[in-house]
Tab-separated table of C-alpha atoms and ligand atoms in Angstrom:
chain	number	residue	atom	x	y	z
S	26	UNK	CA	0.000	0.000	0.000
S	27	UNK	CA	1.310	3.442	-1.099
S	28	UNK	CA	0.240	6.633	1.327
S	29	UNK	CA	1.115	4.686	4.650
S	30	UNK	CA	3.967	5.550	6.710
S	31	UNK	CA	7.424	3.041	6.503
S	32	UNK	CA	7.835	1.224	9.717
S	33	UNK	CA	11.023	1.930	10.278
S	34	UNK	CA	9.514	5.387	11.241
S	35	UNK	CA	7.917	3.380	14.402
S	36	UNK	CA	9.888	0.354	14.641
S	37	UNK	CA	13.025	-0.013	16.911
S	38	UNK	CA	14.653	-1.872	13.992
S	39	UNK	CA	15.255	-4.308	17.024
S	40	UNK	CA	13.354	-7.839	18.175
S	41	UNK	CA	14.627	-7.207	22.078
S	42	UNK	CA	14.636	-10.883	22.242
S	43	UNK	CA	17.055	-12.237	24.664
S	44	UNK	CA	18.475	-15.602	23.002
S	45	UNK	CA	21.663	-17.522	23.041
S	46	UNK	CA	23.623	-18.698	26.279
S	47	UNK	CA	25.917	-15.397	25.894
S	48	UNK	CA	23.234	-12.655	25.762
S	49	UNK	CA	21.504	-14.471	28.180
S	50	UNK	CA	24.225	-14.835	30.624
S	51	UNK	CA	24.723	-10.923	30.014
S	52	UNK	CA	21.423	-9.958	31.323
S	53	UNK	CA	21.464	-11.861	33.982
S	54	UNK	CA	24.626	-10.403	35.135
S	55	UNK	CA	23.162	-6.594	34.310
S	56	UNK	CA	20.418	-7.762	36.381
S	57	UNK	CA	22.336	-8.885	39.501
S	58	UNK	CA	24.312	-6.047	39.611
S	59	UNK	CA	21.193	-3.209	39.327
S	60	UNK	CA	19.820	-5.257	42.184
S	61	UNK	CA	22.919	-4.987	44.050
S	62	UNK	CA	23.479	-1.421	43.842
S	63	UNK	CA	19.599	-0.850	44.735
S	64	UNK	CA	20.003	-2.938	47.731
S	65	UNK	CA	22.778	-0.410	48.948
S	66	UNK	CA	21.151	2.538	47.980
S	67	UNK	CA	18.277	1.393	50.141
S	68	UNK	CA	15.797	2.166	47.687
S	69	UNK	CA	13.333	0.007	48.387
S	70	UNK	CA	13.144	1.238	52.009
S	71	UNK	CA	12.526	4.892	50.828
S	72	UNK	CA	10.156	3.577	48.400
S	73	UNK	CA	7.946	1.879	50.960
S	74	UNK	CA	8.392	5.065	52.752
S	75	UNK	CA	6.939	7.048	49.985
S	76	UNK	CA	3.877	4.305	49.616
S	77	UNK	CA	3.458	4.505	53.603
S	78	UNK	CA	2.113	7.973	52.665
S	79	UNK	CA	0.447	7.520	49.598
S	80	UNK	CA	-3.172	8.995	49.854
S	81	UNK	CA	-5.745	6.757	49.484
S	82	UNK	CA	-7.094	5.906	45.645
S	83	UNK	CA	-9.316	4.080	43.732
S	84	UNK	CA	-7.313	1.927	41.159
S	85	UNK	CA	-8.829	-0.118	38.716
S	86	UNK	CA	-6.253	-3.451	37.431
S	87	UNK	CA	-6.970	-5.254	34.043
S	88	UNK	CA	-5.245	-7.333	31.071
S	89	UNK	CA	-6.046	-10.327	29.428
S	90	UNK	CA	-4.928	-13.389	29.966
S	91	UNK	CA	-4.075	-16.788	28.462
S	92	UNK	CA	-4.422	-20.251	30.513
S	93	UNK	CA	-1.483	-21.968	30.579
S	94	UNK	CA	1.976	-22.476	31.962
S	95	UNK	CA	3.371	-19.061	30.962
S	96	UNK	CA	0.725	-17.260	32.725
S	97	UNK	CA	1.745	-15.861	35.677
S	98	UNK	CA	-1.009	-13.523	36.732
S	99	UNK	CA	-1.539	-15.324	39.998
S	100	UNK	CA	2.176	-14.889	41.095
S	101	UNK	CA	1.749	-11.404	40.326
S	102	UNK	CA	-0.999	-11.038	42.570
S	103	UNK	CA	0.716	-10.238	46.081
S	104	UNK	CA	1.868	-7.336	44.228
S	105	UNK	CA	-0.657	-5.945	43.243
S	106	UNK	CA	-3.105	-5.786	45.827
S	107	UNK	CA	-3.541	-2.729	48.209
S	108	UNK	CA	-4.422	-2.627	51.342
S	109	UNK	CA	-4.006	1.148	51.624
S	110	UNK	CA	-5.786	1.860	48.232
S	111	UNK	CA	-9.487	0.845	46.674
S	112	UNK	CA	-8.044	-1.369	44.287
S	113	UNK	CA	-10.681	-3.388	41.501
S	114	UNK	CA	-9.685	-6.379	39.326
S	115	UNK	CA	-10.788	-6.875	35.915
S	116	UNK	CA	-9.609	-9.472	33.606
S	117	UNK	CA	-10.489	-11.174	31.165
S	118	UNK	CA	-9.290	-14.899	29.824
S	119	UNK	CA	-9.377	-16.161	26.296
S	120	UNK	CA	-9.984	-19.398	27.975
S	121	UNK	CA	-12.160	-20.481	31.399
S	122	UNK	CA	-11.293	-18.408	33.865
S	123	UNK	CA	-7.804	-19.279	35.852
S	124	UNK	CA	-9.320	-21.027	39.429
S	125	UNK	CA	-6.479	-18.836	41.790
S	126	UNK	CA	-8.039	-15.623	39.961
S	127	UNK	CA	-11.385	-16.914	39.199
S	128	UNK	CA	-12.552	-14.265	41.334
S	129	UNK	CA	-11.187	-11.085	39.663
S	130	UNK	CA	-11.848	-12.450	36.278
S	131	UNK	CA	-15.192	-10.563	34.467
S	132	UNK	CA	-15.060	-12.444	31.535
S	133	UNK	CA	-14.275	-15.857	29.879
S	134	UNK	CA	-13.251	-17.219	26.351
S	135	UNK	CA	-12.658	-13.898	24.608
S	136	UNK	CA	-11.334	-14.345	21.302
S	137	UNK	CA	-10.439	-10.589	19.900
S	138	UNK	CA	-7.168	-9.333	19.989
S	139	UNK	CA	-5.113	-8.464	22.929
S	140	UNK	CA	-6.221	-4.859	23.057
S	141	UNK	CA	-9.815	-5.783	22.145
S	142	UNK	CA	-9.971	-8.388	24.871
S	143	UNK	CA	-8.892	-5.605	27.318
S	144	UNK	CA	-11.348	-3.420	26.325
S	145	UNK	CA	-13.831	-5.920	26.502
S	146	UNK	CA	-13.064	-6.783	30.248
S	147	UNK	CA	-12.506	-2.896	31.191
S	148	UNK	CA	-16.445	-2.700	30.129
S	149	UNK	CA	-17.550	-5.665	32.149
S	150	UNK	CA	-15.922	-3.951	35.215
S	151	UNK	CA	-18.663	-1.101	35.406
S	152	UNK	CA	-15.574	1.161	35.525
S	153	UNK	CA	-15.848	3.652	33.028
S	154	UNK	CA	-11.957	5.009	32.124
S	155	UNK	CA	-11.267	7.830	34.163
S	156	UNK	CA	-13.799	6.771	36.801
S	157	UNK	CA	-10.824	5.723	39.013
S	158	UNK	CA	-7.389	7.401	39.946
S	159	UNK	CA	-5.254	5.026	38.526
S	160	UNK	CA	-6.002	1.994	36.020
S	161	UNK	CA	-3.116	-0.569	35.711
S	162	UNK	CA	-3.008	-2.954	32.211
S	163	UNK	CA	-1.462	-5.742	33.468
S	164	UNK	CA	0.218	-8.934	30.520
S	165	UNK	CA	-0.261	-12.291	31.923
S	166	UNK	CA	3.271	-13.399	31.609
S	167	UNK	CA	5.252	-10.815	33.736
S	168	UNK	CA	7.205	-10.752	37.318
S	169	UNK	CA	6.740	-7.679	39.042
S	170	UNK	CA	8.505	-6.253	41.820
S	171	UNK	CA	7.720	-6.608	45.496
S	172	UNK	CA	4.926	-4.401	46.679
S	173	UNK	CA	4.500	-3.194	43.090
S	174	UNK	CA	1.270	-1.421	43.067
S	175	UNK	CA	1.616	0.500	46.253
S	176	UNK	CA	5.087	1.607	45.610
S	177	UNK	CA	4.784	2.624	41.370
S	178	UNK	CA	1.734	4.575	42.014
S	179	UNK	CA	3.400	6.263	44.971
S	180	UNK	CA	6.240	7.225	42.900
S	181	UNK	CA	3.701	8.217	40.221
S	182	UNK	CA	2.251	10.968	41.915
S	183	UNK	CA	5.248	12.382	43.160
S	184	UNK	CA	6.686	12.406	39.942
S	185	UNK	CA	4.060	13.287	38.154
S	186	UNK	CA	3.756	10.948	36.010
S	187	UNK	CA	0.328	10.524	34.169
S	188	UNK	CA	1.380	7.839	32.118
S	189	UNK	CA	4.331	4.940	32.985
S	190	UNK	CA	5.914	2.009	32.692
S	191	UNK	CA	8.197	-0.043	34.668
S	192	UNK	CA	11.361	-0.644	33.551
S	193	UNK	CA	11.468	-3.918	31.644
S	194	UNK	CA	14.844	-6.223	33.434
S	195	UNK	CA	17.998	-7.138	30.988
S	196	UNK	CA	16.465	-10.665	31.211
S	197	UNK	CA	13.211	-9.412	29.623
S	198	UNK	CA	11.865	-8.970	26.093
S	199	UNK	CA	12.463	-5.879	25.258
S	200	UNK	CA	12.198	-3.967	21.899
S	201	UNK	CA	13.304	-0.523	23.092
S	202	UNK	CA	16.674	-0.066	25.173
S	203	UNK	CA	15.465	2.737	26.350
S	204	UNK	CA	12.885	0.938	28.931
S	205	UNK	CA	15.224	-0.993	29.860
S	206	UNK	CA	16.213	-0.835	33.566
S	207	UNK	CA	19.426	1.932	34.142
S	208	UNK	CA	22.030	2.116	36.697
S	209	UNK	CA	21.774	5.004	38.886
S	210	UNK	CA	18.001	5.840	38.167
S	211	UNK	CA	14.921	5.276	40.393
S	212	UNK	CA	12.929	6.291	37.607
S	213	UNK	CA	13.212	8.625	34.438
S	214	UNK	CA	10.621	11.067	32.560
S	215	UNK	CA	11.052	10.097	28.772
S	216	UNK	CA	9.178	10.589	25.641
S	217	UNK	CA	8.095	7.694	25.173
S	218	UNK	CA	6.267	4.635	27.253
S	219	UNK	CA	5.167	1.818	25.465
S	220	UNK	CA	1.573	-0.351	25.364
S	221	UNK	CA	3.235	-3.340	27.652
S	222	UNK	CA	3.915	-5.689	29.314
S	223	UNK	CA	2.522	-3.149	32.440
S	224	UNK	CA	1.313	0.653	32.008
S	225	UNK	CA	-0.235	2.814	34.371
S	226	UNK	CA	-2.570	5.599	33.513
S	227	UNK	CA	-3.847	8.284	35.762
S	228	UNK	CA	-7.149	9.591	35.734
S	229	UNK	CA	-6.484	12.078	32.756
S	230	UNK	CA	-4.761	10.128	30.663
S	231	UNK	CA	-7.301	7.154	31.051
S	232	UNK	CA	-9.981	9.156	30.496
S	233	UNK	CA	-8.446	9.994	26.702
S	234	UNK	CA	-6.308	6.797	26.247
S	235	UNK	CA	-8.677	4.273	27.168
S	236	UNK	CA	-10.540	2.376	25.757
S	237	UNK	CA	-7.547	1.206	23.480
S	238	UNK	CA	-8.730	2.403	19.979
S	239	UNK	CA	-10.043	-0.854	18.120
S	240	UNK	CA	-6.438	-2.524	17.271
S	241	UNK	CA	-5.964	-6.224	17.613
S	242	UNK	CA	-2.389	-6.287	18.368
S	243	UNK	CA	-1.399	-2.135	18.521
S	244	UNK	CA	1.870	-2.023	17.544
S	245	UNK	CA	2.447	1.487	16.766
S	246	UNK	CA	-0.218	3.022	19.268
S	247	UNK	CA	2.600	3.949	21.953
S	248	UNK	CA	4.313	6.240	19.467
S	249	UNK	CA	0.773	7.814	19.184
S	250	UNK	CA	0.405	8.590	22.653
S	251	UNK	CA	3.973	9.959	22.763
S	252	UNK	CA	2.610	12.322	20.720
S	253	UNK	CA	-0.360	12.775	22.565
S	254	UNK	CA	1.335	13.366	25.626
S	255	UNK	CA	3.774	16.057	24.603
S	256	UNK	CA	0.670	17.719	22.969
S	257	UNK	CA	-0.828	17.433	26.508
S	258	UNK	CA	2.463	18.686	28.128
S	259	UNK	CA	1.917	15.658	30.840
S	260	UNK	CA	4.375	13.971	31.742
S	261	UNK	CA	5.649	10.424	31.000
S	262	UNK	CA	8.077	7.876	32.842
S	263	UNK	CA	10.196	4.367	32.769
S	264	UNK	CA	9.925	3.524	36.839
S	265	UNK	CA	14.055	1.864	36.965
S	266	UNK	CA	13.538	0.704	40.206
S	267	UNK	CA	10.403	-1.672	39.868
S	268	UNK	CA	11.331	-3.230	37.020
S	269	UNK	CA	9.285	-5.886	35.274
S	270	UNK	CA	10.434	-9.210	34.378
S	271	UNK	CA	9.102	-9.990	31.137
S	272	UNK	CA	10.714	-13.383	30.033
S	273	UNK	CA	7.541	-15.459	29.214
S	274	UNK	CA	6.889	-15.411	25.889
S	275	UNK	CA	8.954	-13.730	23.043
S	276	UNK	CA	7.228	-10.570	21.835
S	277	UNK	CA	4.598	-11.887	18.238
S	278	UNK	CA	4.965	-15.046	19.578
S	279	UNK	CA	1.378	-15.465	19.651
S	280	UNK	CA	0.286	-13.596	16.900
S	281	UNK	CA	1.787	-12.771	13.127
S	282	UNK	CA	4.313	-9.731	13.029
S	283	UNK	CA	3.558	-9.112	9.641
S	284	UNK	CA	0.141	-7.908	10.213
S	285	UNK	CA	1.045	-6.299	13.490
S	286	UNK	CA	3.152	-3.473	10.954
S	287	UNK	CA	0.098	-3.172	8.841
S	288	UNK	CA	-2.450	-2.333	11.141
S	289	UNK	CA	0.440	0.144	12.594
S	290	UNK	CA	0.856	1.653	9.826
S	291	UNK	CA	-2.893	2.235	8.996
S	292	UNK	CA	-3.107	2.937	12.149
S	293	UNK	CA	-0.478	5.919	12.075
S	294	UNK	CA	-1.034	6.998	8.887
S	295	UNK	CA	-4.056	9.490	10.606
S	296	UNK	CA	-2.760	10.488	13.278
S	297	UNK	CA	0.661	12.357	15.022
S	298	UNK	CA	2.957	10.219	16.716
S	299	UNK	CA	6.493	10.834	17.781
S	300	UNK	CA	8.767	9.012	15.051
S	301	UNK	CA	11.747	6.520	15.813
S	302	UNK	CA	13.960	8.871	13.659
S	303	UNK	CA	12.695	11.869	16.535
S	304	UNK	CA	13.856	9.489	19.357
S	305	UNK	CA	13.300	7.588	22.674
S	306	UNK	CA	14.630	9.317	25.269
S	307	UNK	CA	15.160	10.093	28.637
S	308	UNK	CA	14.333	13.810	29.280
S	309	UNK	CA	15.543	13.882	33.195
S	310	UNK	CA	16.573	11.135	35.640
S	311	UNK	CA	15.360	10.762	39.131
S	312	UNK	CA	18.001	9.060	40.964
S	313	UNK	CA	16.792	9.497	44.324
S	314	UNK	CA	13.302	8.676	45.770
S	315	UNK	CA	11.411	11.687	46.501
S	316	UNK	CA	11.235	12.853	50.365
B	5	MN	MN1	3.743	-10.402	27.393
């Protein structure tokens, strides 16, 4: 098709796929050492300190998920329950509904896309976007970090951030090197936060982000909101210190990545976004928790 933007305008021009015994071993040592250095920084007891005074909010947690081994939702849940803020579940399955989260599943055997199954379950939750302080999209095959919820939204505000990401480990899939997790930074504002594996969107940005517009996979729609953000003049963030572990699957594993560029590029080809050529960066890093 002639008239539609190239992808390498919105492609990293990079898988982020972490393969082979040496990259592997790499990551794994980036990994160790971040956690290291965050251990003596004692960042995790200033973050809890910032959570411990978090004001109460109502948060609204949803994603789709897959049954099966690399499904990991009910790990994740520890993390991301509150007992300091309102916080709803909503997912949805494309299967029966997982028994451990049977209860904070709305809906069963979807079959759309991954960002038209989420919209699906954020509409069986009652919760209209917006409705709630902070809503949390959630992929099934992640590892978050302790105390997750309480501490990112925490650092949210005081940042704030109106729409972020955690920082995705060295381990993880990860097309962007920018989101990956940096030494030295509890978190950073960039320009750019991407549609997974976890983003966080306050009230605002909710309110004009979500529902996801009707894509199946929505490759592409993050450099959209980059630009709709700077339009905005909110403010975005990578959250370093909470990173994610997204190891699971490989990223189009499950779907074909050939038709993930086309509906991008239709997708783009109306509307501003902020193009690779333009940059992801990091506009200003935080490296201390905020008193
Ligand atoms: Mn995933």
């Amino acid at each position: 098709m002639t008239g539609l933007p190239d992808p390498e305008t919105f492609l990293s021009g990079e898988s982020g796929t972490v393969a082979g015994h040496r990259a592997r071993a790499v990551g794994t040592a980036r990994d160790l050492a971040l956690d290291l250095a965050q251990a003596l920084a004692r960042t995790e007891r200033r973050l809890d300190r910032l959570a411990d005074r978090a004001a109460p909010r109502s948060v609204l947690v949803t994603g789709c998920y897959v049954p099966g081994p690399a499904n990991r939702i009910a790990a994740a849940m520890p993390e991301l329950r509150s007992g300091r803020h309102g916080v709803r579940f909503a997912f949805g399955s494309t299967g029966r509904p997982e028994p451990a989260v049977a209860g904070e599943t709305v809906l069963g055997e979807l079959t759309g896309g991954k960002l038209q199954n989420v919209n699906k379950a954020i509409e069986a939750s009652g919760v209209a976007p917006g409705e709630v302080d902070w809503t949390f999209v959630v992929d099934d095959d992640v590892v978050l970090a302790p105390r997750f919820l309480e501490r990112f939204l925490a650092l949210c505000e005081a940042l704030g951030f109106d729409l972020a990401q955690p920082a995705q480990t060295h381990m993880s899939h990860a097309a962007w090197r920018l989101l990956r997790r940096r030494p030295g930074a509890v978190a950073r504002e960039t320009n750019f936060v991407e549609i997974g594996p976890v983003t966080a969107f306050s009230r605002r940005a909710a309110a004009e982000l979500l529902p996801f517009p009707d894509l199946r996979m929505g490759w592409g729609l993050d450099a959209h909101w980059a630009a709709h953000v700077r339009d905005r003049g909110w403010r975005m963030g990578v959250v370093d210190s909470l990173p994610v572990r997204h190891e699971g699957r490989a990223v189009a594993a499950t779907y074909p990545r050939a038709a993930a560029i086309e509906e991008a590029r239709r997708f783009l080809a109306e509307r501003p976004y902020v193009s690779t050529a333009e940059g992801r960066r990091t506009m200003a890093v935080h490296r201390r928790v905020p008193a």
